[in-house]
Short mmCIF file of C-alpha atoms in Angstrom, two decimals:
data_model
loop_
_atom_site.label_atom_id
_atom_site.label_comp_id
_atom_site.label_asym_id
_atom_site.label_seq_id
_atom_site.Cartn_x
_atom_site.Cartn_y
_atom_site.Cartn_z
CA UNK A 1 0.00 0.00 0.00
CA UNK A 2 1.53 2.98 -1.21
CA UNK A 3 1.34 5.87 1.32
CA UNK A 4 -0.33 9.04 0.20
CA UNK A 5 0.35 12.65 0.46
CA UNK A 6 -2.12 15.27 -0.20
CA UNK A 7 -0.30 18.30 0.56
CA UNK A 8 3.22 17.79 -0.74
CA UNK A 9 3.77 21.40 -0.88
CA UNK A 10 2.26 21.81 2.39
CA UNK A 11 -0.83 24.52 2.46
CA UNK A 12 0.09 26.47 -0.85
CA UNK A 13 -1.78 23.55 -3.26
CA UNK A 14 -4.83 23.85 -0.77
CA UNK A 15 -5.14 27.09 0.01
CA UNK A 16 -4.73 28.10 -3.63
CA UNK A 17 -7.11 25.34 -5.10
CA UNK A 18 -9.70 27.06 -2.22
CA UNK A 19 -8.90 30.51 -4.14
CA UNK A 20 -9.74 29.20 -7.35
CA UNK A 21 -12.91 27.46 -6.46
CA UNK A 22 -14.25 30.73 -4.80
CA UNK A 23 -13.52 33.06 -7.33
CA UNK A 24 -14.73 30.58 -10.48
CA UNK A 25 -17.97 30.30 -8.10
CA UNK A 26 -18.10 33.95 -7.10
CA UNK A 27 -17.86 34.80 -11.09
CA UNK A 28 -20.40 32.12 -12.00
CA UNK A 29 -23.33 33.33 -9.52
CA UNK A 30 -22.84 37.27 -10.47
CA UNK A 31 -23.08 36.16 -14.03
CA UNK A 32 -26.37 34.22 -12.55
CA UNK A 33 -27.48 37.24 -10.97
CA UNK A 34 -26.93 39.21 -14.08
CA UNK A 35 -28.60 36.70 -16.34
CA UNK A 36 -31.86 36.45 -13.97
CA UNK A 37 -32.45 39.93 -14.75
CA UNK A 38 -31.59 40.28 -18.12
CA UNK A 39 -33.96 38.58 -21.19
CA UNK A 40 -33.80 37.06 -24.79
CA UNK A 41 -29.55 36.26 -25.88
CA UNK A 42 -28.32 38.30 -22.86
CA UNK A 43 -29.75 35.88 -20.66
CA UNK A 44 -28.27 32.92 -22.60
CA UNK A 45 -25.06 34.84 -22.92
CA UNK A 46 -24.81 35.42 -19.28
CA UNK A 47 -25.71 31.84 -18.19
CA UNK A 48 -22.69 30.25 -20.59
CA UNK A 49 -20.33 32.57 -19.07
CA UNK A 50 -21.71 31.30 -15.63
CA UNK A 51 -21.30 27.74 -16.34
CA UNK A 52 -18.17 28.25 -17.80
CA UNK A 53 -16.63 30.28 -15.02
CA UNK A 54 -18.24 27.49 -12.19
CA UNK A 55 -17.11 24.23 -14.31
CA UNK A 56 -13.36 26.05 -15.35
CA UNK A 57 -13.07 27.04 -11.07
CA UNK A 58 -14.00 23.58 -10.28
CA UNK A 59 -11.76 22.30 -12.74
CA UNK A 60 -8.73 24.28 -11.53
CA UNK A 61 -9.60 23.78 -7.80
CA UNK A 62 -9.04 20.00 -8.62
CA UNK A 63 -6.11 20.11 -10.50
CA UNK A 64 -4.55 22.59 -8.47
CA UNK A 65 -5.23 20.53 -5.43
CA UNK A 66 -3.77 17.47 -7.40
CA UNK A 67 -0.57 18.66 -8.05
CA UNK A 68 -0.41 18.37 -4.69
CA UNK A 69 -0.66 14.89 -4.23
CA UNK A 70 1.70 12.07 -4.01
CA UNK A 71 2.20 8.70 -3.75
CA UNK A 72 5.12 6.81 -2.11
CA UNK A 73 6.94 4.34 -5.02
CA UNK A 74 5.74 5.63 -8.18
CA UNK A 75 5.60 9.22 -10.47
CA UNK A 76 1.97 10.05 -11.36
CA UNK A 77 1.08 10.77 -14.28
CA UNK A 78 -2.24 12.04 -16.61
CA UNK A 79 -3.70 10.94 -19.33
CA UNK A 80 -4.14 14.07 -21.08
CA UNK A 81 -7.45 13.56 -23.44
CA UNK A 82 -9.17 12.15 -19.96
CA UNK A 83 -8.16 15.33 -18.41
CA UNK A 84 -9.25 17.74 -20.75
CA UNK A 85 -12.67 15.82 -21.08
CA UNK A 86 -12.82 16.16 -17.14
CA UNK A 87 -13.17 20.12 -18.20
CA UNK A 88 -15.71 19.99 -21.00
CA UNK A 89 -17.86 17.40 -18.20
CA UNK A 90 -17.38 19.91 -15.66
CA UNK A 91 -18.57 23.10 -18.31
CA UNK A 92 -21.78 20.63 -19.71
CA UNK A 93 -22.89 19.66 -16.65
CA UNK A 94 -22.80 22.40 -14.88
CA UNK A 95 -24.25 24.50 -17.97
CA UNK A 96 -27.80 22.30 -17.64
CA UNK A 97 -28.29 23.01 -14.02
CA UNK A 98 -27.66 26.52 -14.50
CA UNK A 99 -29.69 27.47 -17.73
CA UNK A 100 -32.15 24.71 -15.56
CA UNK A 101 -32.77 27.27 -12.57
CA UNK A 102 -32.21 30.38 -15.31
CA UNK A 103 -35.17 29.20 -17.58
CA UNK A 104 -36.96 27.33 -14.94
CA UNK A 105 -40.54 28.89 -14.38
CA UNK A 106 -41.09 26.94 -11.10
CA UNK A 107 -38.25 28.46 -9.21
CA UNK A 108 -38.43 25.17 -6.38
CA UNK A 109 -38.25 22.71 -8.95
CA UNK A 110 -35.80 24.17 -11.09
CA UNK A 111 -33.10 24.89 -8.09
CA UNK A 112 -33.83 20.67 -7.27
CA UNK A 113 -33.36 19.88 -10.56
CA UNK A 114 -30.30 22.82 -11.16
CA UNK A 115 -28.40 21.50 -7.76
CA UNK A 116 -28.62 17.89 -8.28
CA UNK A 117 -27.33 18.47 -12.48
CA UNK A 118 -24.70 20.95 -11.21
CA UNK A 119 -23.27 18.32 -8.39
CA UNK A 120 -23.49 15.29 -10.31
CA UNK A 121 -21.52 17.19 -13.02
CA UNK A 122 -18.97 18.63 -9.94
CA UNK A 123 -18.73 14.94 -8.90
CA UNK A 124 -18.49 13.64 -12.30
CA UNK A 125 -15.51 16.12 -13.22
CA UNK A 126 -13.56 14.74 -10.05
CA UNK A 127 -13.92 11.14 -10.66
CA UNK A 128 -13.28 11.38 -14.17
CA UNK A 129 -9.95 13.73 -13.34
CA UNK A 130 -9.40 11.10 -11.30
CA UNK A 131 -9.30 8.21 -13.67
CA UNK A 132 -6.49 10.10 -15.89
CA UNK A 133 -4.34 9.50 -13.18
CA UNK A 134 -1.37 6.97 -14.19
CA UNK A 135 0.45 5.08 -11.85
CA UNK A 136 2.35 2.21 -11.32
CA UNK A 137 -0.57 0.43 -9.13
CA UNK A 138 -3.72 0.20 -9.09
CA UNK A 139 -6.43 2.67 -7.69
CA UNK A 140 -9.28 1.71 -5.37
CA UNK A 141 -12.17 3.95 -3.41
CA UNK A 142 -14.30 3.68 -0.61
CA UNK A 143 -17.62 3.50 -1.51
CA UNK A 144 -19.64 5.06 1.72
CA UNK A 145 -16.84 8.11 1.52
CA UNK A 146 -17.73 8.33 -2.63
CA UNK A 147 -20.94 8.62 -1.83
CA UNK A 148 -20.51 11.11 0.88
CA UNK A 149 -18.55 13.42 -1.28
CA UNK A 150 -21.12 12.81 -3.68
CA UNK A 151 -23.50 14.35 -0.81
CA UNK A 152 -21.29 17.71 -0.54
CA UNK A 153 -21.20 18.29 -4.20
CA UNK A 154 -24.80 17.96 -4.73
CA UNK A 155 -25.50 20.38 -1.47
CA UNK A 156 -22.72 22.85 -2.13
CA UNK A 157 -24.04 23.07 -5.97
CA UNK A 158 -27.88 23.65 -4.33
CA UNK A 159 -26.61 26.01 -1.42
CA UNK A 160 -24.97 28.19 -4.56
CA UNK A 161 -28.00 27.73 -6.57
CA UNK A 162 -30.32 29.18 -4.26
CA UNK A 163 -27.92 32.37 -3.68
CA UNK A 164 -28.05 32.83 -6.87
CA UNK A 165 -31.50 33.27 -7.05
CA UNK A 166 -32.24 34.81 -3.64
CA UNK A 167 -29.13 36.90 -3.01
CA UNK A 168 -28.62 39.81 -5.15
CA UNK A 169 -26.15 42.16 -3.36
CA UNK A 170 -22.03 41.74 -4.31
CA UNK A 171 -21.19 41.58 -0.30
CA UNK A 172 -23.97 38.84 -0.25
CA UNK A 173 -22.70 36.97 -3.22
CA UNK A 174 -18.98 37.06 -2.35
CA UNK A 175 -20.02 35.44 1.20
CA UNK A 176 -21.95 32.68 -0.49
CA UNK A 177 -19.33 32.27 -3.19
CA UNK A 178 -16.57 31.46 0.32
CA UNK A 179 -19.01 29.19 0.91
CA UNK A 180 -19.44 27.57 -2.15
CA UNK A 181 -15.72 27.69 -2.58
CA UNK A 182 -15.00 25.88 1.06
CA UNK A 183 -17.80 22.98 0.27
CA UNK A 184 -16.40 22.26 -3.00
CA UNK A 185 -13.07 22.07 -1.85
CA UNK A 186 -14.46 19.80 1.24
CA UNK A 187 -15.91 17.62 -1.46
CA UNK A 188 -12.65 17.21 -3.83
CA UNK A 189 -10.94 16.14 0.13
CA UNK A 190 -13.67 14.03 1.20
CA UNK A 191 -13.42 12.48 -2.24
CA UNK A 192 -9.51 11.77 -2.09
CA UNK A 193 -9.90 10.49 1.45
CA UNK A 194 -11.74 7.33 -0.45
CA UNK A 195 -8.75 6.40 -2.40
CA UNK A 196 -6.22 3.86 -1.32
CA UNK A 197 -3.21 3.14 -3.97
CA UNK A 198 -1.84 -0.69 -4.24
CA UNK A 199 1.42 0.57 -5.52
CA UNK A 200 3.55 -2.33 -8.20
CA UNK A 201 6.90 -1.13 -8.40
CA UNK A 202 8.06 -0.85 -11.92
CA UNK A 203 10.63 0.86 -13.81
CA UNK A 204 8.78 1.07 -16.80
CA UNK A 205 8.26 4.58 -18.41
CA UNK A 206 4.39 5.68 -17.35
CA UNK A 207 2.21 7.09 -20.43
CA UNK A 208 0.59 10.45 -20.35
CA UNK A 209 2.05 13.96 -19.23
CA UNK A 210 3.41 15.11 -15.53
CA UNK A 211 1.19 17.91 -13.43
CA UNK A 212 4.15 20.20 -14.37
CA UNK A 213 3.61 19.57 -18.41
CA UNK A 214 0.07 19.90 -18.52
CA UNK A 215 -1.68 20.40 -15.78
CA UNK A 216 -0.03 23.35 -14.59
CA UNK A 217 0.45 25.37 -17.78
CA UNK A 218 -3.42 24.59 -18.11
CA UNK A 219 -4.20 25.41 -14.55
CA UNK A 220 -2.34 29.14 -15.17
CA UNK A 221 -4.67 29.47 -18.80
CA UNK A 222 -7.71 28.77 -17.08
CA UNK A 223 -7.16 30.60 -13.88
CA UNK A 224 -5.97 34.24 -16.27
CA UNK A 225 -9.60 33.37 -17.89
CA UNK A 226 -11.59 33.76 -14.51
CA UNK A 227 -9.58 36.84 -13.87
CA UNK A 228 -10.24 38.47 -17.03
CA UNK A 229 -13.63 37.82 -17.28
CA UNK A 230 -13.74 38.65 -13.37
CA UNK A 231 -12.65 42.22 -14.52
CA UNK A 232 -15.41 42.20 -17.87
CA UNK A 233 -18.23 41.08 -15.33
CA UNK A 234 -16.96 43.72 -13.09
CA UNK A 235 -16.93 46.50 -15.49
CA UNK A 236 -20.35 45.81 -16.97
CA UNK A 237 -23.44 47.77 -15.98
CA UNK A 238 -25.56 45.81 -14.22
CA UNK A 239 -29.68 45.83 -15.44
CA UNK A 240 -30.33 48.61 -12.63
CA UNK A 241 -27.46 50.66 -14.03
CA UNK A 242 -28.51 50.20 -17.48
CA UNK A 243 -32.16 51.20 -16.37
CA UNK A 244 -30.96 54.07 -14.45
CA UNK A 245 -28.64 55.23 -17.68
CA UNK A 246 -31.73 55.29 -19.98
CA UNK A 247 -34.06 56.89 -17.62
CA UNK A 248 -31.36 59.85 -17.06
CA UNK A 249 -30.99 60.29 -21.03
CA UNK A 250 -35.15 60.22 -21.17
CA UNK A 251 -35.11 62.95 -18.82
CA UNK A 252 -32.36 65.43 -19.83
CA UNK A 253 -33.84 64.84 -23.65
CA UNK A 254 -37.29 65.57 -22.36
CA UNK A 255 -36.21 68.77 -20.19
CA UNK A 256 -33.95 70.20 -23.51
CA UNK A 257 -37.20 69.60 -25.67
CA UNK A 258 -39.58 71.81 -22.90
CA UNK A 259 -36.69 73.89 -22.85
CA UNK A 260 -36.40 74.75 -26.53
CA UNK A 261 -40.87 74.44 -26.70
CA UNK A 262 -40.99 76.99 -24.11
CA UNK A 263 -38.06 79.53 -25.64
CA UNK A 264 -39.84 79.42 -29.15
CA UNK A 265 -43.04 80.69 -27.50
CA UNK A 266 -41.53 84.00 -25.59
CA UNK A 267 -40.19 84.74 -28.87
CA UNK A 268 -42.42 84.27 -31.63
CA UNK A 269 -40.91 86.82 -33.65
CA UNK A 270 -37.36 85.63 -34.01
CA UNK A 271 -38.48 82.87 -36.75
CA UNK A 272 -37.12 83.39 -40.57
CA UNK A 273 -39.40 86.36 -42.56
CA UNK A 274 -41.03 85.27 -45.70
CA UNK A 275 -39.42 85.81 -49.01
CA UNK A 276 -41.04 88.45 -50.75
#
């Protein structure tokens, strides 16, 4: 039994994977906010960017975490086409439960349906990142903690859900999203507490790509994405502002036509004479 280390880099892989997970889940419910109040393409617009900021944070939170994690008596490796499917699972997945609670007309049903999607896809992201894994060994889980983490994803997934649709102030949504961020990084934990490693020595060259090759170039792509679009999302009137923008233009173009109706009647006789 090979013995394993979670935190080979001590708190930096945790601690940052917690960072990641927050900030893809604080970007993901403002963009749920956003698209709640917007209609027709903007909504749909705003809901991709939400399921693509919560699946990439996710994502990233996992790998991150992974490249902290090591087992005694053999490299690890990744199968690199199983990883990067592990992304597009975690986008997918997470995209139904969100356009499920944005287009849902019965709010209660659609946050059921919108949690359970969204954690099965959290869930399904982690076990399939974890079956790229390449070692020389074999891989086996407990089933009760599976399940368990299972549990946390589908209730961390529901908890953000409903903040989303209940919470609509940034302090509010930043709280939730700490939240969110510290229950999906429980779940990835709870998750690799399950898995015991039968190592089988072997010099024999492992396939795939190290977490330095891949997954950490990847890891740095993904993470400049939430920031950037962090900054966009930040920088975008919200519906309110918009509102408020067009209501101040209504009025100042009203008030300049009274102004210019009015002038014309004290004096009549400035207009053009006749030609003669």
């Amino acid at each position: 039994m090979g013995h394993l280390d979670h935190a080979a880099y001590g708190w930096l892989t945790p601690v940052l994977s917690y960072v990641m997970a927050s900030i893809g889940a604080a970007l993901g419910l403002r963009c749920t906010v956003r698209a709640l109040a917007a209609t027709g393409p903007s909504r749909r617009n705003w809901l991709v960017t939400a399921a693509s900021a919560i699946g990439t944070g996710i994502w990233t939170m996992h790998f991150v975490a992974m490249i902290g994690f090591h087992v005694t008596g053999t490299e690890i490796h990744y199968n690199v086409p199983l990883t990067i499917l592990s992304l597009l699972v975690a986008m997918i997945v997470v995209g139904a439960g969100v356009f499920a609670v944005g287009y849902g007309r019965d709010r209660g049903r659609a946050l059921v349906l919108g949690g359970l999607t969204t954690g099965l896809g959290v869930a399904s992201m982690h076990y399939l990142g974890m079956a790229a894994l390449r070692l020389h060994g074999d891989i086996s889980y407990a089933p009760l903690t599976v399940g368990l983490s299972v549990a946390i994803a589908v209730l961390a997934a529901t908890a953000a859900l409903w903040a989303a649709l209940n919470i609509k102030s940034p302090v509010a949504v930043a709280v939730a999203s700490l939240v969110m961020g510290a229950a999906v990084t429980s779940m990835h934990y709870t998750g690799m507490l399950a898995v015991a490693v039968h190592v089988t020595p072997s010099d024999q060259a492992l396939p795939g790509a190290t977490a330095m090759q891949f997954i950490f170039p990847l890891a740095v792509g993904l993470g400049s994405y939430l920031f950037i679009t962090s900054a966009f999302v930040a920088l975008s009137p919200t519906a309110d502002e918009r509102a408020a923008s067009a209501s101040a233009s209504a009025s100042a173009s009203a008030s300049a036509s009274a102004s210019a109706s009015a002038s014309a009647a004290r004096h009549p006789g400035e207009r053009s004479a006749p030609a003669r």
